[in-house]
Structure formats: C-alpha cells, structure tokens
Short mmCIF file of C-alpha atoms in Angstrom, two decimals:
data_model
loop_
_atom_site.label_atom_id
_atom_site.label_comp_id
_atom_site.label_asym_id
_atom_site.label_seq_id
_atom_site.Cartn_x
_atom_site.Cartn_y
_atom_site.Cartn_z
CA MET A 412 2.34 -39.82 11.35
CA ASN A 413 5.26 -42.46 12.46
CA ASP A 414 7.91 -40.37 11.85
CA LEU A 415 6.36 -38.15 14.62
CA LEU A 416 5.92 -40.92 16.75
CA LEU A 417 9.06 -42.20 16.21
CA LEU A 418 10.63 -39.39 17.42
CA SER A 419 11.61 -38.92 21.12
CA PRO A 420 8.81 -36.07 23.32
CA SER A 421 11.09 -33.73 23.28
CA LEU A 422 12.73 -33.71 19.99
CA ARG A 423 9.50 -33.52 18.66
CA GLN A 424 8.56 -30.39 20.99
CA VAL A 425 11.30 -28.73 19.76
CA ILE A 426 10.11 -29.39 15.75
CA ASN A 427 6.42 -28.18 17.16
CA GLY A 428 8.02 -25.10 18.22
CA LEU A 429 10.39 -24.33 15.35
CA VAL A 430 7.10 -25.43 13.15
CA THR A 431 4.71 -22.71 14.97
CA ALA A 432 7.79 -19.94 15.26
CA GLY A 433 8.67 -20.49 11.43
CA SER A 434 5.05 -20.54 10.08
CA VAL A 435 4.78 -16.74 12.50
CA LEU A 436 7.77 -15.21 10.93
CA ALA A 437 6.73 -16.34 7.01
CA CYS A 438 3.86 -14.54 8.24
CA LEU A 439 5.90 -11.46 9.14
CA LEU A 440 7.52 -11.52 6.22
CA ILE A 441 4.42 -12.00 3.66
CA LEU A 442 3.16 -8.99 5.63
CA PRO A 443 4.47 -6.27 3.33
CA THR A 444 4.25 -7.35 0.01
CA ARG A 445 1.92 -6.86 -2.39
CA LEU A 446 1.05 -9.41 -4.95
CA ALA A 447 -1.53 -9.60 -6.95
CA GLY A 448 -4.65 -10.56 -5.67
CA MET A 449 -4.11 -9.55 -2.22
CA GLU A 450 -4.50 -5.80 -2.36
CA LEU A 451 -7.62 -4.00 -2.38
CA LEU A 452 -7.39 -0.24 -2.49
CA GLY A 453 -3.35 -0.33 -1.34
CA VAL A 454 -5.37 -2.82 1.88
CA GLY A 455 -4.10 -6.37 1.69
CA PRO A 456 -5.02 -9.06 4.34
CA ASN A 457 -4.10 -9.27 8.05
CA TRP A 458 -1.27 -12.36 8.03
CA LEU A 459 -1.17 -12.02 11.97
CA LEU A 460 -4.42 -11.72 12.13
CA ILE A 461 -5.47 -15.27 10.84
CA TRP A 462 -2.49 -16.65 12.44
CA VAL A 463 -3.61 -15.50 15.61
CA VAL A 464 -7.01 -16.89 15.24
CA ALA A 465 -5.71 -20.32 13.78
CA TRP A 466 -4.65 -20.54 16.56
CA SER A 467 -6.73 -19.92 19.24
CA ILE A 468 -9.36 -21.94 17.32
CA LYS A 469 -8.85 -24.92 19.66
CA ARG A 470 -6.93 -23.42 22.62
CA SER A 471 -7.84 -21.70 25.31
CA PRO A 472 -8.42 -17.97 25.89
CA TRP A 473 -5.37 -17.29 27.91
CA GLN A 474 -3.04 -19.54 24.83
CA GLY A 475 -5.37 -17.20 22.84
CA ALA A 476 -3.94 -13.68 24.18
CA LEU A 477 -0.59 -14.77 24.50
CA ALA A 478 -0.27 -15.49 20.95
CA GLY A 479 -2.08 -12.19 20.72
CA ILE A 480 0.53 -9.79 22.54
CA THR A 481 3.43 -12.21 20.72
CA LEU A 482 2.01 -11.25 17.83
CA GLY A 483 0.85 -7.59 18.59
CA LEU A 484 4.91 -7.50 19.33
CA LEU A 485 5.68 -7.74 16.78
CA GLN A 486 4.03 -5.83 14.43
CA ASP A 487 4.30 -2.77 16.95
CA GLY A 488 8.15 -3.53 15.71
CA LEU A 489 7.50 -3.76 11.98
CA THR A 490 4.66 -0.59 11.97
CA SER A 491 4.61 1.65 14.80
CA ALA A 492 4.85 1.07 18.65
CA SER A 493 1.47 4.14 19.82
CA PRO A 494 -1.44 2.84 18.81
CA THR A 495 -0.06 -0.98 20.15
CA HIS A 496 -1.57 -3.53 18.28
CA THR A 497 -1.14 -6.06 21.26
CA LEU A 498 -4.72 -4.96 22.31
CA SER A 499 -6.75 -6.07 19.34
CA LEU A 500 -5.05 -9.41 18.14
CA ALA A 501 -5.33 -10.25 22.34
CA LEU A 502 -8.86 -9.25 22.50
CA VAL A 503 -9.11 -11.29 18.89
CA GLY A 504 -7.74 -14.59 20.43
CA ILE A 505 -9.63 -14.40 23.70
CA LEU A 506 -12.55 -14.01 21.39
CA THR A 507 -11.77 -17.07 19.28
CA ALA A 508 -11.04 -19.21 21.86
CA LEU A 509 -13.79 -18.22 23.86
CA ILE A 510 -16.51 -19.02 20.44
CA GLN A 511 -14.73 -22.54 19.48
CA LYS A 512 -15.72 -23.79 23.63
CA GLN A 513 -19.80 -23.35 22.81
CA ARG A 514 -19.29 -25.44 20.05
CA TYR A 515 -21.54 -23.09 18.32
CA ILE A 516 -19.65 -22.63 15.20
CA GLN A 517 -18.55 -26.63 12.90
CA GLU A 518 -14.83 -26.57 13.04
CA ASP A 519 -14.18 -26.08 8.30
CA PHE A 520 -12.76 -23.38 6.33
CA ILE A 521 -16.15 -21.91 6.14
CA SER A 522 -16.33 -21.06 9.62
CA VAL A 523 -12.73 -20.03 9.85
CA ALA A 524 -13.29 -17.72 7.37
CA LEU A 525 -15.76 -16.43 8.87
CA ILE A 526 -14.50 -15.87 11.93
CA VAL A 527 -11.51 -14.33 10.48
CA PHE A 528 -13.59 -11.49 8.69
CA GLY A 529 -15.44 -11.13 11.72
CA MET A 530 -12.33 -10.26 14.11
CA ALA A 531 -10.39 -8.81 11.45
CA VAL A 532 -13.38 -6.39 12.25
CA ILE A 533 -13.53 -6.70 15.65
CA ALA A 534 -9.63 -5.52 15.55
CA GLU A 535 -9.83 -2.38 12.95
CA THR A 536 -12.51 -0.98 15.70
CA VAL A 537 -10.56 -1.28 18.78
CA THR A 538 -7.19 0.23 16.43
CA ALA A 539 -9.86 2.77 15.37
CA PHE A 540 -11.09 3.53 19.27
CA GLN A 541 -7.24 3.51 19.94
CA PHE A 542 -6.01 6.72 17.81
CA MET A 543 -9.36 7.89 19.13
CA PHE A 544 -8.43 8.08 22.70
CA GLN A 545 -5.25 9.32 21.32
CA ASP A 546 -7.03 11.90 19.72
CA LEU A 547 -9.16 13.26 22.58
CA ARG A 548 -6.54 12.81 25.93
CA LEU A 549 -4.54 15.03 23.22
CA PRO A 550 -7.17 17.84 21.77
CA ASP A 551 -4.59 19.29 19.44
CA ARG A 552 -5.50 20.81 16.75
CA LEU A 553 -2.53 20.22 14.88
CA SER A 554 -2.44 16.04 15.86
CA SER A 555 -2.54 13.43 13.49
CA ARG A 556 -6.07 12.30 12.23
CA THR A 557 -9.01 13.97 12.97
CA LEU A 558 -12.06 11.81 14.27
CA SER A 559 -13.71 12.20 10.98
CA GLU A 560 -10.64 10.81 9.31
CA ILE A 561 -10.66 7.68 11.56
CA TRP A 562 -13.93 6.62 11.64
CA ASN A 563 -14.06 6.99 8.08
CA TYR A 564 -10.29 5.81 7.17
CA HIS A 565 -11.94 2.61 9.68
CA GLN A 566 -14.65 2.23 6.88
CA GLN A 567 -12.57 1.18 4.22
CA ILE A 568 -9.17 -0.74 6.63
CA ALA A 569 -12.00 -2.70 8.45
CA LEU A 570 -14.20 -4.04 5.02
CA CYS A 571 -10.79 -4.55 2.87
CA SER A 572 -8.97 -6.20 5.26
CA ALA A 573 -12.05 -8.80 6.09
CA ILE A 574 -12.61 -9.55 3.26
CA LEU A 575 -8.70 -10.68 2.28
CA SER A 576 -8.14 -11.43 4.93
CA SER A 577 -11.16 -14.21 5.66
CA LEU A 578 -10.50 -15.13 1.88
CA TRP A 579 -6.73 -16.34 2.49
CA ALA A 580 -7.36 -17.28 6.19
CA PRO A 581 -7.38 -20.74 4.71
CA ALA A 582 -4.09 -20.81 2.93
CA LEU A 583 -3.03 -20.01 6.55
CA TYR A 584 -5.66 -22.23 8.47
CA TYR A 585 -4.62 -25.44 6.83
CA PRO A 586 -0.95 -26.57 7.29
CA LEU A 587 -1.19 -25.39 10.49
CA ASN A 588 -4.14 -26.83 11.85
CA ARG A 589 -3.26 -30.11 10.07
CA TRP A 590 0.45 -30.32 11.91
CA TRP A 591 -0.91 -29.34 15.16
CA GLN A 592 -3.39 -32.31 14.55
CA ARG A 593 -0.91 -34.50 13.78
CA VAL A 594 1.81 -33.42 16.77
CA ASN A 595 -1.04 -33.59 19.29
CA MET A 596 -2.12 -37.21 17.73
CA ALA A 597 0.96 -38.47 17.93
CA GLU A 598 1.38 -36.74 21.79
CA GLN A 599 -1.53 -38.80 22.56
CA LEU A 600 -0.38 -42.10 21.46
CA GLN A 601 3.06 -41.92 23.21
CA SER A 602 1.06 -41.00 26.53
CA MET B 554 -29.92 -35.71 -65.80
CA TYR B 555 -30.86 -38.41 -63.71
CA VAL B 556 -26.75 -39.40 -62.53
CA LEU B 557 -26.81 -35.96 -62.62
CA ARG B 558 -29.27 -34.93 -60.01
CA ARG B 559 -27.61 -37.94 -57.50
CA TRP B 560 -24.18 -36.62 -58.01
CA TRP B 561 -25.37 -33.30 -57.38
CA GLY B 562 -27.33 -34.66 -54.13
CA ARG B 563 -24.03 -36.29 -53.14
CA ASN B 564 -22.01 -33.62 -53.69
CA GLY B 565 -23.59 -31.12 -54.08
CA LEU B 566 -22.60 -29.73 -50.29
CA ARG B 567 -18.90 -30.87 -50.65
CA LEU B 568 -18.18 -28.40 -53.59
CA GLY B 569 -20.80 -25.69 -52.18
CA LEU B 570 -18.48 -24.90 -49.30
CA ALA B 571 -14.95 -25.93 -52.20
CA LEU B 572 -16.58 -22.89 -53.87
CA LEU B 573 -16.98 -21.15 -50.17
CA ALA B 574 -13.30 -21.48 -49.13
CA LEU B 575 -11.61 -20.71 -52.07
CA SER B 576 -13.91 -17.40 -53.06
CA THR B 577 -13.20 -16.01 -49.33
CA ALA B 578 -9.31 -17.49 -49.79
CA LEU B 579 -9.65 -15.34 -52.89
CA LEU B 580 -10.77 -12.54 -51.55
CA VAL B 581 -8.84 -12.38 -48.26
CA ARG B 582 -6.07 -12.71 -51.18
CA GLN B 583 -7.39 -9.66 -53.18
CA THR B 584 -7.73 -7.52 -50.10
CA GLN B 585 -4.27 -8.01 -48.84
CA GLY B 586 -5.63 -10.32 -45.42
CA ALA B 587 -6.63 -6.89 -44.49
CA PHE B 588 -9.76 -8.68 -42.75
CA VAL B 589 -7.54 -11.24 -40.68
CA LEU B 590 -5.24 -8.29 -39.57
CA GLU B 591 -7.89 -6.74 -38.38
CA LEU B 592 -8.70 -9.60 -36.24
CA TYR B 593 -5.75 -10.54 -35.13
CA ARG B 594 -5.97 -6.77 -34.01
CA VAL B 595 -9.04 -6.95 -32.27
CA ILE B 596 -8.13 -10.25 -30.92
CA SER B 597 -4.88 -8.90 -29.49
CA ALA B 598 -5.77 -5.63 -28.32
CA PRO B 599 -6.06 -6.30 -24.78
CA PHE B 600 -2.53 -7.53 -24.34
CA GLN B 601 -0.65 -4.94 -26.16
CA SER B 602 0.35 -2.04 -24.78
CA GLN B 603 -0.86 0.93 -25.73
CA GLY B 604 1.63 2.84 -27.80
CA PRO B 605 2.46 6.98 -27.60
CA THR B 606 -0.72 9.24 -29.32
CA ARG B 607 -0.52 11.53 -30.67
CA ALA B 608 -1.04 13.27 -27.25
CA GLU B 609 0.72 11.59 -25.41
CA ILE B 610 4.32 12.20 -28.26
CA LEU B 611 3.27 16.48 -28.16
CA ASP B 612 2.99 16.15 -24.35
CA ASN B 613 6.54 14.29 -23.56
CA ALA B 614 7.98 16.97 -26.49
CA GLN B 615 6.66 20.16 -24.11
CA VAL B 616 7.65 18.55 -20.56
CA GLN B 617 11.12 17.64 -22.59
CA GLU B 618 10.78 21.24 -23.67
CA LEU B 619 10.20 22.12 -19.60
CA GLN B 620 13.20 20.78 -18.74
CA GLN B 621 16.05 21.88 -20.78
CA ARG B 622 14.56 25.13 -20.07
CA LEU B 623 14.28 24.47 -16.24
CA ILE B 624 18.25 23.09 -16.40
CA GLU B 625 19.08 26.64 -18.11
CA LEU B 626 17.20 28.56 -15.84
CA GLU B 627 18.56 26.10 -12.62
CA SER B 628 22.06 27.28 -14.09
CA GLN B 629 21.79 30.74 -14.57
CA ASN B 630 20.03 30.97 -11.03
CA ARG B 631 23.55 29.38 -9.93
CA SER B 632 25.75 31.26 -11.46
CA LEU B 633 23.92 34.60 -10.27
CA GLN B 634 23.80 33.27 -6.72
CA GLU B 635 27.31 32.84 -7.34
CA LEU B 636 27.75 36.26 -8.14
CA LEU B 637 25.88 37.61 -5.41
CA ASN B 638 27.72 35.09 -3.27
CA TYR B 639 24.80 33.16 -2.09
CA ASN B 640 26.08 29.87 0.43
CA ALA B 641 23.50 27.91 -0.61
CA ALA B 642 24.70 24.11 -0.16
CA GLN B 643 25.00 22.75 -3.81
CA PRO B 644 22.85 19.81 -4.43
CA GLN B 645 23.89 16.38 -3.11
CA LYS B 646 23.97 13.14 -4.46
CA GLY B 647 21.91 10.44 -3.72
CA ILE B 648 21.49 7.38 -2.87
CA ALA B 649 18.92 5.06 -5.53
CA ALA B 650 16.66 2.43 -3.45
CA PRO B 651 14.49 -0.16 -4.58
CA ILE B 652 10.91 -0.06 -2.99
CA ILE B 653 10.82 -3.28 -1.27
CA GLY B 654 8.12 -3.75 0.86
CA ARG B 655 4.65 -1.63 1.42
CA SER B 656 3.30 -0.90 5.18
CA ALA B 657 3.37 -4.33 7.87
CA ASP B 658 -0.35 -2.20 9.53
CA HIS B 659 -3.07 -0.64 7.37
CA TRP B 660 -3.21 2.26 9.35
CA TRP B 661 0.47 3.59 8.31
CA GLN B 662 1.57 4.98 4.78
CA GLN B 663 4.77 3.53 5.14
CA VAL B 664 7.27 1.90 2.68
CA THR B 665 10.31 -0.15 3.63
CA LEU B 666 13.54 0.75 0.89
CA GLY B 667 16.79 -1.66 0.77
CA ARG B 668 19.34 0.69 1.37
CA GLY B 669 20.56 1.30 4.84
CA LYS B 670 22.82 2.53 7.00
CA ARG B 671 25.91 0.69 4.79
CA ASP B 672 24.68 2.59 1.75
CA GLY B 673 24.74 5.91 3.95
CA VAL B 674 21.00 6.26 4.77
CA GLU B 675 20.30 7.89 7.77
CA VAL B 676 17.08 8.52 9.68
CA GLY B 677 15.85 12.08 8.24
CA SER B 678 16.81 11.56 5.20
CA ILE B 679 15.06 12.61 2.34
CA VAL B 680 12.89 10.38 -0.13
CA SER B 681 11.96 11.61 -3.48
CA GLY B 682 11.08 10.08 -6.29
CA THR B 683 9.35 11.36 -9.81
CA GLY B 684 7.21 13.37 -9.68
CA GLY B 685 8.36 14.94 -6.07
CA LEU B 686 8.87 14.19 -2.41
CA VAL B 687 7.91 10.78 -1.16
CA GLY B 688 8.78 10.76 2.71
CA ARG B 689 11.38 11.13 5.07
CA VAL B 690 12.65 7.56 6.65
CA ILE B 691 11.98 7.17 10.19
CA GLN B 692 14.26 4.08 10.90
CA VAL B 693 17.91 2.61 9.54
CA THR B 694 18.82 -0.63 9.79
CA ASN B 695 22.24 -2.02 8.20
CA ASN B 696 20.44 -2.30 5.06
CA THR B 697 17.29 -1.39 5.05
CA SER B 698 15.12 1.50 5.69
CA ARG B 699 12.31 2.42 6.68
CA VAL B 700 9.79 5.45 5.71
CA LEU B 701 7.14 7.12 6.46
CA LEU B 702 4.77 8.37 3.22
CA VAL B 703 3.97 11.88 3.06
CA SER B 704 0.66 10.77 2.12
CA ASP B 705 0.51 9.37 6.16
CA PRO B 706 -1.72 11.67 8.22
CA THR B 707 0.55 12.00 11.00
CA SER B 708 3.32 13.60 8.56
CA ARG B 709 2.61 17.16 8.15
CA ILE B 710 5.19 19.47 6.32
CA GLY B 711 5.26 23.21 5.97
CA VAL B 712 4.20 23.88 2.34
CA THR B 713 4.29 27.06 0.50
CA ILE B 714 2.38 27.64 -2.92
CA SER B 715 4.82 28.62 -5.32
CA ARG B 716 3.12 31.23 -7.37
CA SER B 717 1.85 32.96 -4.29
CA ARG B 718 3.79 31.94 -1.84
CA PHE B 719 1.16 31.59 0.57
CA MET B 720 2.22 29.40 3.48
CA GLY B 721 0.40 26.30 5.32
CA TYR B 722 1.13 23.25 6.88
CA MET B 723 0.19 19.80 5.12
CA ARG B 724 -1.66 16.47 6.95
CA GLY B 725 -1.50 13.49 4.29
CA GLN B 726 -4.95 11.38 3.75
CA SER B 727 -4.00 8.05 2.82
CA GLY B 728 -3.90 7.45 -0.77
CA ASN B 729 -2.22 10.16 -2.91
CA ARG B 730 -3.80 12.80 -1.51
CA ALA B 731 -3.40 15.36 1.37
CA VAL B 732 -5.30 18.47 3.03
CA MET B 733 -2.92 21.57 3.01
CA GLU B 734 -4.20 23.84 6.02
CA PHE B 735 -4.14 27.62 5.18
CA PHE B 736 -1.97 29.85 7.81
CA GLU B 737 -4.24 33.13 6.27
CA LYS B 738 -7.69 34.02 6.39
CA VAL B 739 -7.50 35.07 2.16
CA PRO B 740 -4.76 32.90 0.68
CA ASP B 741 -4.31 33.48 -3.43
CA VAL B 742 -4.34 30.11 -4.34
CA LYS B 743 -6.53 28.42 -7.26
CA PRO B 744 -6.80 24.69 -8.53
CA GLY B 745 -3.36 23.33 -10.46
CA ASP B 746 -0.98 25.91 -8.45
CA VAL B 747 2.31 23.69 -7.93
CA VAL B 748 2.76 23.08 -3.81
CA SER B 749 6.01 22.72 -2.45
CA THR B 750 7.85 22.16 1.09
CA SER B 751 8.39 25.52 2.41
CA SER B 752 11.23 27.41 4.81
CA PHE B 753 9.16 26.84 7.74
CA SER B 754 9.19 23.11 7.78
CA GLN B 755 11.38 21.81 9.85
CA LEU B 756 11.68 17.95 8.37
CA PHE B 757 12.37 18.93 4.51
CA PRO B 758 14.45 21.18 3.23
CA ALA B 759 12.94 24.24 0.99
CA GLY B 760 11.65 23.88 -2.53
CA LEU B 761 10.82 20.32 -2.65
CA PRO B 762 7.72 19.41 -5.27
CA VAL B 763 5.21 17.99 -3.34
CA GLY B 764 1.66 18.52 -5.30
CA ARG B 765 -0.99 20.19 -7.08
CA ILE B 766 -3.86 22.09 -5.93
CA GLU B 767 -7.15 19.74 -6.24
CA SER B 768 -9.63 21.45 -4.92
CA ILE B 769 -10.33 24.91 -2.39
CA ASP B 770 -12.27 25.39 0.31
CA PHE B 771 -13.00 28.38 1.48
CA SER B 772 -15.31 28.38 3.97
CA LYS B 773 -13.09 25.80 6.58
CA SER B 774 -12.66 27.20 9.37
CA PRO B 775 -10.57 28.81 11.26
CA ALA B 776 -8.74 29.37 7.73
CA PRO B 777 -9.59 27.61 4.25
CA GLU B 778 -8.56 24.26 3.51
CA ALA B 779 -7.22 22.58 0.28
CA ILE B 780 -6.83 19.35 -1.39
CA VAL B 781 -3.48 18.85 -2.81
CA GLU B 782 -2.39 15.98 -5.45
CA LEU B 783 0.71 14.40 -5.16
CA SER B 784 2.70 14.66 -7.51
CA ALA B 785 4.51 11.23 -6.78
CA PRO B 786 2.74 8.15 -7.87
CA ILE B 787 4.38 6.26 -4.60
CA SER B 788 1.88 2.68 -4.89
CA THR B 789 3.61 2.72 -8.58
CA LEU B 790 6.98 4.33 -7.85
CA ASP B 791 9.81 0.82 -7.81
CA TRP B 792 12.85 3.28 -6.86
CA VAL B 793 13.76 6.10 -5.00
CA LEU B 794 16.25 8.31 -4.09
CA ILE B 795 17.07 8.86 -0.38
CA ALA B 796 19.05 12.41 0.02
CA PRO B 797 21.25 13.56 2.62
CA ASN B 798 18.88 16.17 5.17
CA SER B 799 20.51 19.33 6.17
CA LYS B 800 18.04 20.41 8.74
CA PRO B 801 19.09 19.57 12.57
CA ALA B 802 15.90 19.38 13.78
CA ALA B 803 15.16 16.33 10.89
CA THR B 804 17.05 13.43 13.23
CA GLU B 805 15.51 13.21 16.78
CA THR B 806 12.15 12.53 16.87
CA THR B 807 9.34 14.17 15.31
CA PRO B 808 9.32 17.11 16.52
CA PRO B 809 6.02 18.73 16.56
CA LEU B 810 5.49 21.17 13.74
CA THR B 811 5.08 24.63 14.98
CA PRO B 812 3.23 27.13 12.77
CA PRO B 813 3.69 30.79 12.62
CA GLU B 814 1.14 32.79 14.15
CA PRO B 815 -1.33 33.59 11.58
CA THR B 816 -0.47 36.64 9.80
CA LEU B 817 -3.28 39.42 8.32
CA PRO B 818 -2.78 39.52 4.17
#
C-alpha cells in the first residue's frame, strides 16, 4: 500500500497501465498453449473472456465494451477476423458491468466463476450466430460450415469452454482484482 | 508346568510372530521371491510404459517391409518416368518445424509452427506430419507461421480415392475427422480406402496421403458422403515438415475450390 502511495500519481498511472497491459499480454501468450489440465476435447479456457469479465466487474458498461472490443481485436489478429470476436467480447463486457450494478451477486470467487460460466456460453452463442449469418448471407453449398455443423460444434465448445474458463477464472481474477483495488485505494487516499 | 504356561502367556504371541516371519521369509526364499516380484509388477504397472506386444512387433515388421517395398517401387517409378521423359518435379527438401502453439480460438483449427520467413517458409506452403497431410501455411512472421489444418471446416481440399480414382472434395470436421463429398452419384468406394489429394485441388499438389475412409453414406443427396479419418494424428504431433508449394493458386488468399461438373460414371 505504502509503496504505491509514495509514487507520484503519474508514475502510478504508468505502472498501473503496464501491469494491466502485461496481464493482457500474458493472457494472449497462454491462449495457444494446451497445458495438462487446461484442455477438454481440445478446447482450452478462454483467457481473454476471463480478463474482460475481471475488468468489467467493477466498471461501467462503456468501459466493459471498450475492453471487449480491444481484446476482441487482439484475438482477431491471433486467429481469423471473420467473424470478429469483438462483438461477443464487447457484449460480455457490457453484461458483466450491468450485472454488478444491480448488486444482485456478492463479489467473491464463486460468483465470478459463475459469471464467467454464463458469459462463456453467451460469447460462444454469439459467435455461432455470426457463423450462421455468414452462412445465410452466402448460401453456397461449398460454404464453410453447414448449420447443423455450427450448432453441433457450438454445444461442445460452449460447454467445454464455459467449464474450463470458470474453473480458471479465479487464477486471473484474484491477482488483477487485488492490484486494481490497491491502485484505487492509493488514489483515494491521496485525493 | 505353571512356569511353562506363564512363559507361553508372555512370549507366545512374540514367538508365533517370529515363526510366521521366518517361515514367510523361507517361503519367499524358496520361491525365488516370486510373490514380491509379482506384487512389485502389479503396483508399478500403471507407471511403466507398455512394451511392444507380439502383434505390435509383427505390425512394425510389416510396416517396415511395406516401406521398403514402397521405396523400391518409387525408385522404379522414377526411373520409368525418366525413360518416358516425364517431367516431374523432384521431391523437394522440407523444413522440419516444431508445433509451438494450438489455435487461440475454439472455432478454428490452427496450429502455430516455430519456423518462419527466415527459414524460407511461404504462405501456401504444404505442411505434413507423420501419417500424412496436416495443413497449409496461411500466415508467416519472421520466425513463426500459422497453419490452417485440414480438419478445419473452412479448409476444403480436392481429394481422390487412391484405389478407384473417384474424385470428390473434403471438408474438415474438428478433431481428426473430415467429410468427403463425391462428384459421382455411385462411386466405387469402401471403408478402409486410402484418400489422397487429387489433381483438381488448387491448393495442394496431387498425391499427398490424407486419410482413409471410415464410413460411407450413400443416401446423401445430391451426392454420397463419406467420413474420412485423417491419418496424421494432429493433436499429438510435435514436429511437422513444411514443403514449398508449386501450385500457383496457393499463394493467393484462399480462392474457393470449384469442383468440375458432376459427370455420369
């Protein structure tokens, strides 16, 4: 606590930014790995989704949407830009921020894991709809995925991704949340 | 008598245990420790790798024999082609590359390789591994390259049945399965047939082994469909081979594969 208070506000902001960006980078780096215990039917946890939830939980919907779009673009770069990941992650950011505003759910690990579970399902469903609209717009027999393929695959992905992401969510949420709490407290004490 | 009974009361149990231990030790010694060794084997079995069974040894021998015959036939084929002045490209040397990452998204079947532009990898290069075709390079950085696997639903390959030369195209289905759609209504195909890339494929050179037919659905309209089991175990591969691609279309950004009009057999 004290070490943060001793720093000048601008330096603290720089460090805060570095830590935040560093955590996103860490998420990006861990995304292509498939470590033991992080894989179910070839599907791993959606680290970027966990990050967006951790970010949005105590922030406004706008901030959540912004984070979702940013990380969605990053993921687009890592895989494929069509369909884009920004839509699903932005929606996740907005919804997470809205849930916390109403204070229905207490803030602890279990609720975070539950939110991540629900959000993972929502995000994969959004992606499946994106694929479906792509398919409907170009009704070509040779087009990439058929409707039945999309929705069969969606079931598998949504469940695996939701289970793994919610189990790994505290590993990312806890350190990030603590850091942001400390920064906030230092700012309030100084002002 | 009383003294003896008191001594027995005090030391009987001890004596019994000692005798039991001795006789057990004797038994073990007489049987060359078989029981201990057996127990050790049972306990340690889960931690040991299974040695090759008799069937596996025979299988390996058969594989080696077939490989040797294949090499022999390939060289014969090459010399015959030379006699005919057949102008085929000599097999080019590939670049061995480690798989360093899997797909960063669940909807796409991609892998990241640890070789890039500096090692001579280009967009469109063919990636193969133990067992057959793995995929195609779709993006290259200085030291890494991204591969779209043949198991991805968006990767479509013109394929042919090696035995009967019936053509079709193949769509990936996540995992190690793919669906092959035939151009003919009644193709000559049966489970176990080897599937390889056809000369109609615009992205892959012809003749690369892809997999084998697992099951066939003749009732599919408008043309029969077959499930293809990909022969390269992509999820367990660590190293792959990148080979430059001679097909001109491959360097462009994924042109749609246009199958020829279905012809009557």
